[in-house]
mmCIF file of C-alpha atoms and ligand atoms in Angstrom:
data_model
loop_
_atom_site.group_PDB
_atom_site.id
_atom_site.type_symbol
_atom_site.label_atom_id
_atom_site.label_comp_id
_atom_site.label_asym_id
_atom_site.label_seq_id
_atom_site.Cartn_x
_atom_site.Cartn_y
_atom_site.Cartn_z
ATOM 1 C CA MET A 61 2.831 4.912 -2.360
ATOM 2 C CA PRO A 62 4.435 7.438 -4.551
ATOM 3 C CA LYS A 63 3.617 11.170 -4.858
ATOM 4 C CA ILE A 64 1.882 12.198 -8.012
ATOM 5 C CA PRO A 65 3.814 15.171 -9.393
ATOM 6 C CA ALA A 66 1.378 18.083 -9.652
ATOM 7 C CA ARG A 67 1.642 18.731 -13.257
ATOM 8 C CA ASN A 68 0.649 15.121 -14.015
ATOM 9 C CA ARG A 69 -2.514 15.374 -11.690
ATOM 10 C CA CYS A 70 -5.647 15.936 -13.350
ATOM 11 C CA ARG A 71 -9.382 15.249 -12.751
ATOM 12 C CA SER A 72 -9.912 12.480 -15.073
ATOM 13 C CA GLY A 73 -8.117 10.355 -17.843
ATOM 14 C CA PRO A 74 -4.579 9.055 -17.805
ATOM 15 C CA LEU A 75 -1.761 11.086 -15.990
ATOM 16 C CA LYS A 76 0.620 10.958 -18.962
ATOM 17 C CA GLU A 77 0.344 9.976 -22.585
ATOM 18 C CA VAL A 78 0.288 5.995 -22.623
ATOM 19 C CA SER A 79 3.085 6.202 -25.107
ATOM 20 C CA LEU A 80 5.334 7.976 -22.383
ATOM 21 C CA MET A 81 4.581 5.067 -20.022
ATOM 22 C CA ASN A 82 7.144 2.273 -19.321
ATOM 23 C CA VAL A 83 4.995 -0.340 -18.136
ATOM 24 C CA THR A 84 6.702 -3.661 -17.766
ATOM 25 C CA ILE A 85 5.280 -7.225 -18.637
ATOM 26 C CA LYS A 86 6.724 -10.068 -16.263
ATOM 27 C CA SER A 87 7.536 -13.303 -17.862
ATOM 28 C CA PRO A 88 6.472 -16.431 -16.093
ATOM 29 C CA GLU A 89 9.939 -16.699 -14.835
ATOM 30 C CA GLU A 90 9.681 -13.139 -13.323
ATOM 31 C CA GLN A 91 6.223 -13.915 -12.040
ATOM 32 C CA ALA A 92 7.464 -16.570 -10.156
ATOM 33 C CA ARG A 93 10.005 -14.440 -8.321
ATOM 34 C CA MET A 94 7.213 -11.894 -7.663
ATOM 35 C CA ARG A 95 5.181 -14.577 -6.117
ATOM 36 C CA ILE A 96 8.076 -15.507 -3.733
ATOM 37 C CA ALA A 97 8.678 -11.757 -2.851
ATOM 38 C CA GLY A 98 4.852 -11.105 -2.338
ATOM 39 C CA ARG A 99 4.706 -14.092 0.049
ATOM 40 C CA LEU A 100 7.782 -12.919 1.956
ATOM 41 C CA ALA A 101 6.510 -9.378 2.563
ATOM 42 C CA ALA A 102 3.141 -11.191 3.717
ATOM 43 C CA ASP A 103 4.906 -13.212 6.015
ATOM 44 C CA VAL A 104 6.642 -10.101 7.761
ATOM 45 C CA LEU A 105 3.189 -8.639 8.130
ATOM 46 C CA ASP A 106 1.943 -12.009 9.790
ATOM 47 C CA MET A 107 4.958 -12.156 11.954
ATOM 48 C CA ILE A 108 4.404 -8.573 13.392
ATOM 49 C CA GLY A 109 0.995 -8.597 14.547
ATOM 50 C CA GLN A 110 1.684 -10.216 17.755
ATOM 51 C CA TYR A 111 3.849 -7.493 18.737
ATOM 52 C CA VAL A 112 1.361 -4.607 18.182
ATOM 53 C CA GLU A 113 0.269 -3.761 21.836
ATOM 54 C CA PRO A 114 0.273 -0.892 24.089
ATOM 55 C CA GLY A 115 3.826 0.173 25.138
ATOM 56 C CA VAL A 116 5.534 -0.894 22.207
ATOM 57 C CA SER A 117 7.494 1.728 20.196
ATOM 58 C CA THR A 118 7.273 1.860 16.465
ATOM 59 C CA GLU A 119 11.078 1.832 16.335
ATOM 60 C CA LYS A 120 10.865 -1.712 18.033
ATOM 61 C CA LEU A 121 8.452 -2.942 15.502
ATOM 62 C CA ASP A 122 10.882 -1.657 12.806
ATOM 63 C CA GLN A 123 13.648 -3.561 14.380
ATOM 64 C CA LEU A 124 11.696 -6.781 14.653
ATOM 65 C CA CYS A 125 10.733 -6.637 10.951
ATOM 66 C CA HIS A 126 14.059 -5.387 9.903
ATOM 67 C CA ASP A 127 15.768 -8.464 11.695
ATOM 68 C CA PHE A 128 13.243 -11.022 10.477
ATOM 69 C CA ILE A 129 13.728 -9.881 6.872
ATOM 70 C CA VAL A 130 17.348 -9.600 7.067
ATOM 71 C CA ASN A 131 18.305 -12.541 9.241
ATOM 72 C CA GLU A 132 15.648 -15.071 8.874
ATOM 73 C CA GLN A 133 14.187 -14.368 5.307
ATOM 74 C CA GLN A 134 17.560 -13.264 4.068
ATOM 75 C CA VAL A 135 16.119 -10.836 1.581
ATOM 76 C CA VAL A 136 16.380 -6.942 1.295
ATOM 77 C CA PRO A 137 14.056 -4.268 3.022
ATOM 78 C CA ALA A 138 13.323 -2.029 0.302
ATOM 79 C CA CYS A 139 12.230 0.958 2.177
ATOM 80 C CA LEU A 140 15.797 1.241 4.082
ATOM 81 C CA ASN A 141 17.547 3.960 2.503
ATOM 82 C CA TYR A 142 14.899 4.153 -0.285
ATOM 83 C CA ARG A 143 15.164 7.950 -1.334
ATOM 84 C CA GLY A 144 16.888 8.375 2.046
ATOM 85 C CA PHE A 145 13.893 6.933 4.035
ATOM 86 C CA PRO A 146 15.875 5.911 7.345
ATOM 87 C CA LYS A 147 13.823 2.721 8.337
ATOM 88 C CA SER A 148 12.908 -0.631 7.087
ATOM 89 C CA ILE A 149 9.086 -0.355 7.317
ATOM 90 C CA CYS A 150 6.444 2.455 7.197
ATOM 91 C CA THR A 151 4.521 2.805 10.585
ATOM 92 C CA SER A 152 1.546 5.337 10.037
ATOM 93 C CA VAL A 153 -0.492 5.787 13.243
ATOM 94 C CA ASN A 154 -3.872 7.439 13.660
ATOM 95 C CA HIS A 155 -4.102 10.543 11.410
ATOM 96 C CA VAL A 156 -0.797 9.657 9.818
ATOM 97 C CA VAL A 157 -1.964 8.769 5.920
ATOM 98 C CA CYS A 158 1.363 7.243 4.798
ATOM 99 C CA HIS A 159 5.344 6.943 5.199
ATOM 100 C CA GLY A 160 5.167 7.415 8.914
ATOM 101 C CA ILE A 161 8.857 6.895 10.191
ATOM 102 C CA PRO A 162 9.292 4.643 13.078
ATOM 103 C CA ASN A 163 10.467 6.327 16.275
ATOM 104 C CA ALA A 164 10.558 5.918 20.000
ATOM 105 C CA LYS A 165 7.099 6.966 20.720
ATOM 106 C CA THR A 166 5.116 4.183 22.120
ATOM 107 C CA LEU A 167 1.561 3.000 21.066
ATOM 108 C CA LYS A 168 -1.404 3.304 23.443
ATOM 109 C CA ASN A 169 -4.912 1.542 23.799
ATOM 110 C CA GLY A 170 -7.050 2.678 21.048
ATOM 111 C CA ASP A 171 -4.493 3.700 18.409
ATOM 112 C CA ILE A 172 -4.700 2.490 14.817
ATOM 113 C CA ILE A 173 -1.674 1.677 12.784
ATOM 114 C CA ASN A 174 -0.675 0.972 9.244
ATOM 115 C CA ILE A 175 2.411 -1.111 8.953
ATOM 116 C CA ASP A 176 3.900 -1.233 5.293
ATOM 117 C CA VAL A 177 6.450 -3.742 4.196
ATOM 118 C CA THR A 178 8.328 -3.995 1.110
ATOM 119 C CA VAL A 179 10.952 -6.799 0.243
ATOM 120 C CA ILE A 180 13.379 -7.546 -2.610
ATOM 121 C CA HIS A 181 13.809 -11.131 -3.512
ATOM 122 C CA GLU A 182 15.993 -11.880 -6.419
ATOM 123 C CA GLY A 183 15.739 -8.585 -7.791
ATOM 124 C CA PHE A 184 11.736 -8.243 -7.499
ATOM 125 C CA HIS A 185 9.559 -6.449 -5.035
ATOM 126 C CA GLY A 186 6.611 -7.509 -3.075
ATOM 127 C CA ASP A 187 4.811 -4.606 -1.232
ATOM 128 C CA THR A 188 2.058 -4.964 1.252
ATOM 129 C CA SER A 189 0.323 -3.273 4.238
ATOM 130 C CA ARG A 190 -2.320 -3.872 6.758
ATOM 131 C CA MET A 191 -4.231 -2.020 9.449
ATOM 132 C CA TYR A 192 -3.573 -3.119 12.985
ATOM 133 C CA PHE A 193 -5.588 -2.206 16.172
ATOM 134 C CA VAL A 194 -3.710 -1.307 19.577
ATOM 135 C CA GLY A 195 -6.177 -2.733 22.207
ATOM 136 C CA LYS A 196 -9.650 -1.542 21.475
ATOM 137 C CA PRO A 197 -10.100 0.900 18.688
ATOM 138 C CA PRO A 198 -13.019 3.355 18.685
ATOM 139 C CA VAL A 199 -15.765 2.192 16.583
ATOM 140 C CA ILE A 200 -15.127 4.860 13.748
ATOM 141 C CA ALA A 201 -11.689 3.334 13.459
ATOM 142 C CA GLU A 202 -12.597 -0.006 12.942
ATOM 143 C CA ARG A 203 -15.272 1.463 10.424
ATOM 144 C CA LEU A 204 -12.447 3.424 8.540
ATOM 145 C CA SER A 205 -10.179 0.359 8.474
ATOM 146 C CA LYS A 206 -12.815 -1.728 7.065
ATOM 147 C CA ALA A 207 -13.722 0.773 4.259
ATOM 148 C CA SER A 208 -10.410 0.880 3.220
ATOM 149 C CA PHE A 209 -9.907 -2.796 3.252
ATOM 150 C CA ASP A 210 -13.213 -3.378 1.367
ATOM 151 C CA GLY A 211 -12.532 -0.393 -0.895
ATOM 152 C CA MET A 212 -9.163 -2.340 -1.940
ATOM 153 C CA TRP A 213 -10.883 -5.443 -2.639
ATOM 154 C CA ARG A 214 -13.415 -3.947 -4.864
ATOM 155 C CA GLY A 215 -10.345 -2.314 -6.710
ATOM 156 C CA ILE A 216 -8.919 -5.661 -7.115
ATOM 157 C CA GLU A 217 -11.938 -7.302 -8.049
ATOM 158 C CA ALA A 218 -12.088 -4.923 -11.078
ATOM 159 C CA ILE A 219 -9.037 -6.368 -12.485
ATOM 160 C CA LYS A 220 -9.212 -8.396 -15.312
ATOM 161 C CA PRO A 221 -7.458 -8.132 -18.965
ATOM 162 C CA GLY A 222 -9.331 -5.489 -21.168
ATOM 163 C CA ALA A 223 -10.386 -3.587 -17.848
ATOM 164 C CA THR A 224 -8.662 -0.205 -17.274
ATOM 165 C CA LEU A 225 -7.023 1.771 -14.400
ATOM 166 C CA GLY A 226 -9.996 3.871 -14.402
ATOM 167 C CA ASP A 227 -12.332 0.817 -13.580
ATOM 168 C CA ILE A 228 -10.350 0.098 -10.438
ATOM 169 C CA GLY A 229 -10.075 3.887 -9.434
ATOM 170 C CA HIS A 230 -13.744 4.098 -9.686
ATOM 171 C CA ALA A 231 -14.476 0.841 -7.890
ATOM 172 C CA VAL A 232 -12.517 2.078 -4.905
ATOM 173 C CA GLN A 233 -14.051 5.607 -4.870
ATOM 174 C CA ALA A 234 -17.585 4.532 -5.314
ATOM 175 C CA PHE A 235 -17.504 2.257 -2.648
ATOM 176 C CA VAL A 236 -15.540 4.556 -0.206
ATOM 177 C CA GLU A 237 -17.370 7.640 -0.821
ATOM 178 C CA ALA A 238 -20.851 5.796 -0.539
ATOM 179 C CA GLN A 239 -19.856 5.622 3.335
ATOM 180 C CA ARG A 240 -19.083 9.234 3.569
ATOM 181 C CA PHE A 241 -15.207 8.772 3.856
ATOM 182 C CA SER A 242 -12.903 10.441 1.554
ATOM 183 C CA VAL A 243 -9.994 8.808 -1.008
ATOM 184 C CA VAL A 244 -6.673 10.816 -0.732
ATOM 185 C CA ARG A 245 -5.757 11.722 -4.244
ATOM 186 C CA GLU A 246 -2.089 12.833 -3.830
ATOM 187 C CA TYR A 247 -0.605 9.286 -3.318
ATOM 188 C CA CYS A 248 -1.421 6.259 -5.499
ATOM 189 C CA GLY A 249 -0.719 2.503 -6.189
ATOM 190 C CA HIS A 250 1.772 1.524 -8.697
ATOM 191 C CA GLY A 251 3.304 -0.658 -11.136
ATOM 192 C CA ILE A 252 5.909 -2.914 -9.175
ATOM 193 C CA GLY A 253 8.650 -5.482 -10.433
ATOM 194 C CA ARG A 254 12.457 -4.907 -10.661
ATOM 195 C CA VAL A 255 11.825 -1.375 -9.929
ATOM 196 C CA PHE A 256 9.773 -0.300 -6.654
ATOM 197 C CA HIS A 257 7.577 2.247 -8.128
ATOM 198 C CA GLU A 258 7.200 1.773 -12.033
ATOM 199 C CA ASP A 259 4.648 2.947 -14.143
ATOM 200 C CA PRO A 260 1.677 3.016 -14.272
ATOM 201 C CA GLN A 261 0.289 5.228 -11.335
ATOM 202 C CA VAL A 262 -2.714 3.499 -10.084
ATOM 203 C CA LEU A 263 -5.192 6.214 -8.733
ATOM 204 C CA HIS A 264 -7.709 5.066 -6.108
ATOM 205 C CA TYR A 265 -10.223 7.260 -7.789
ATOM 206 C CA GLY A 266 -11.496 7.748 -11.517
ATOM 207 C CA LYS A 267 -13.935 6.960 -14.356
ATOM 208 C CA PRO A 268 -14.848 3.660 -15.540
ATOM 209 C CA GLY A 269 -13.087 2.964 -19.027
ATOM 210 C CA THR A 270 -10.510 5.541 -18.779
ATOM 211 C CA GLY A 271 -6.630 5.214 -18.488
ATOM 212 C CA VAL A 272 -4.169 2.461 -19.268
ATOM 213 C CA GLU A 273 -5.590 -0.818 -20.124
ATOM 214 C CA LEU A 274 -4.545 -4.003 -17.971
ATOM 215 C CA VAL A 275 -2.734 -6.705 -19.769
ATOM 216 C CA PRO A 276 -1.611 -10.158 -18.396
ATOM 217 C CA GLY A 277 1.760 -9.926 -16.855
ATOM 218 C CA MET A 278 1.465 -6.612 -15.452
ATOM 219 C CA ALA A 279 1.864 -6.217 -11.628
ATOM 220 C CA ILE A 280 0.521 -3.326 -9.728
ATOM 221 C CA THR A 281 -0.404 -2.473 -6.193
ATOM 222 C CA VAL A 282 -3.893 -1.214 -4.845
ATOM 223 C CA GLU A 283 -3.510 0.385 -1.871
ATOM 224 C CA PRO A 284 -6.313 3.059 -0.987
ATOM 225 C CA MET A 285 -5.658 5.732 1.705
ATOM 226 C CA VAL A 286 -9.094 6.405 3.041
ATOM 227 C CA ASN A 287 -9.469 9.386 5.619
ATOM 228 C CA ALA A 288 -12.467 9.612 8.025
ATOM 229 C CA GLY A 289 -12.695 13.586 7.497
ATOM 230 C CA ARG A 290 -11.835 15.425 4.392
ATOM 231 C CA ARG A 291 -9.305 13.905 1.720
ATOM 232 C CA HIS A 292 -6.883 16.564 1.900
ATOM 233 C CA VAL A 293 -3.244 15.967 3.206
ATOM 234 C CA LYS A 294 -0.089 17.673 4.194
ATOM 235 C CA LEU A 295 3.537 16.784 4.266
ATOM 236 C CA LEU A 296 5.576 17.103 7.638
ATOM 237 C CA SER A 297 8.725 18.843 7.699
ATOM 238 C CA ASP A 298 10.767 15.535 8.115
ATOM 239 C CA GLY A 299 10.018 15.105 4.317
ATOM 240 C CA TRP A 300 8.077 11.903 4.737
ATOM 241 C CA THR A 301 5.414 11.914 7.106
ATOM 242 C CA VAL A 302 1.979 12.546 5.369
ATOM 243 C CA VAL A 303 -0.934 13.568 7.480
ATOM 244 C CA THR A 304 -4.565 14.566 7.247
ATOM 245 C CA LYS A 305 -4.829 18.156 7.061
ATOM 246 C CA ASP A 306 -7.916 18.163 9.118
ATOM 247 C CA HIS A 307 -6.243 15.654 11.793
ATOM 248 C CA SER A 308 -9.096 13.122 11.091
ATOM 249 C CA LEU A 309 -7.974 9.359 11.166
ATOM 250 C CA SER A 310 -6.583 7.524 8.098
ATOM 251 C CA ALA A 311 -6.537 3.735 7.110
ATOM 252 C CA GLN A 312 -4.764 2.043 4.446
ATOM 253 C CA TRP A 313 -4.447 -1.396 3.339
ATOM 254 C CA GLU A 314 -2.194 -2.552 0.415
ATOM 255 C CA HIS A 315 -1.844 -5.711 -1.817
ATOM 256 C CA THR A 316 0.502 -6.481 -4.836
ATOM 257 C CA VAL A 317 -1.578 -8.001 -7.803
ATOM 258 C CA LEU A 318 -0.704 -9.778 -10.955
ATOM 259 C CA ILE A 319 -2.813 -9.302 -13.720
ATOM 260 C CA THR A 320 -3.421 -12.955 -15.241
ATOM 261 C CA GLU A 321 -5.351 -14.359 -18.346
ATOM 262 C CA THR A 322 -8.638 -14.781 -16.776
ATOM 263 C CA GLY A 323 -8.414 -11.611 -13.951
ATOM 264 C CA PHE A 324 -5.854 -11.380 -11.214
ATOM 265 C CA GLU A 325 -3.718 -13.171 -8.626
ATOM 266 C CA VAL A 326 -3.143 -11.453 -5.189
ATOM 267 C CA LEU A 327 0.632 -12.188 -4.467
ATOM 268 C CA THR A 328 0.618 -10.802 -0.879
ATOM 269 C CA LEU A 329 -1.970 -12.834 1.076
ATOM 270 C CA GLY A 330 -1.290 -13.758 4.433
ATOM 271 C CA SER A 331 -0.858 -17.283 5.298
ATOM 272 C CA ALA A 332 -4.346 -17.421 6.816
ATOM 273 C CA ASP A 333 -5.739 -16.365 3.314
ATOM 274 C CA ARG A 334 -3.556 -18.701 1.174
ATOM 275 C CA ASP A 335 -4.745 -22.284 0.229
ATOM 276 C CA ALA A 336 -2.672 -25.107 1.339
HETATM 277 N N1 MF3 B 524 5.693 0.900 0.715
HETATM 278 C C1 MF3 B 524 5.308 2.455 0.263
HETATM 279 C C2 MF3 B 524 4.247 1.862 -0.900
HETATM 280 O O1 MF3 B 524 3.391 1.238 -0.755
HETATM 281 C C3 MF3 B 524 6.181 3.189 -0.085
HETATM 282 C C4 MF3 B 524 7.224 3.476 1.044
HETATM 283 S S1 MF3 B 524 8.574 4.165 0.494
HETATM 284 C C5 MF3 B 524 9.342 4.661 1.925
HETATM 285 O O2 MF3 B 524 4.401 2.253 -2.081
HETATM 286 F F1 MF3 B 524 10.678 5.206 1.395
HETATM 287 F F2 MF3 B 524 8.563 5.472 2.497
HETATM 288 F F3 MF3 B 524 9.710 3.490 2.579
HETATM 289 CO CO1 CO B 525 2.834 0.207 -2.793
HETATM 290 CO CO1 CO B 526 3.592 -0.209 0.583
#
């Protein structure tokens, strides 16, 4: 999820003039490629679940995903070397909000971890993340993960031609805050296609009816970061890892979604949620 430049951040309304936006509309052929990219990214998350257990390092999870993407799927791990990011996936544990860098530290019983995978297939990106529990998590962590998951789906279900980005943000925010959790504001979802992070920025908070209008053929991610405590975050000195300022737990789920004539199509469903 891209960082929102401070000068573009504001309390309401579009982040940039709509005329300065560079939103791409995907042709049917491009949509077909995005569909495959999305499915491949989801397949990586399906594959890695069995390895998330006490004692495994996040570096090991990265290596397993990297080898699967490169050797079995024969596609490209988009995160590797993206703006200098050193690994193929992001692993964000407990109070890490996003962009955690896989390392030698091992997971322990009760940890929660977001694994975020992006692959490039025939030039198009598929981007998705899920929460995993290591052994038995605290009840609050389960509630937090569910709030992020359900909040993401509230946002996705607001998607249809004529709806706006503000409708998505509002749907997520209203749901999450009603449970007395908070929504991170400094990082957002994004347009996606040939470019990993394209316009528009997809905020996970906002006002109904504001911002860019959704049009069939657009592709975006919805990826709310939800904190158990306050919404504020800080960036660690490695230049990537984002943590909650108050060290409270954070959770995130992400799908890549195509806007269709009638509504939306989620491109990154796992095999258990796909038909046939
Ligand atoms: N996959 C993340 C997103 O959802 C972006 C990760 S960029 C990286 O947008 F460089 F940290 F990998
Ligand atoms: Co994303
Ligand atoms: Co992602």
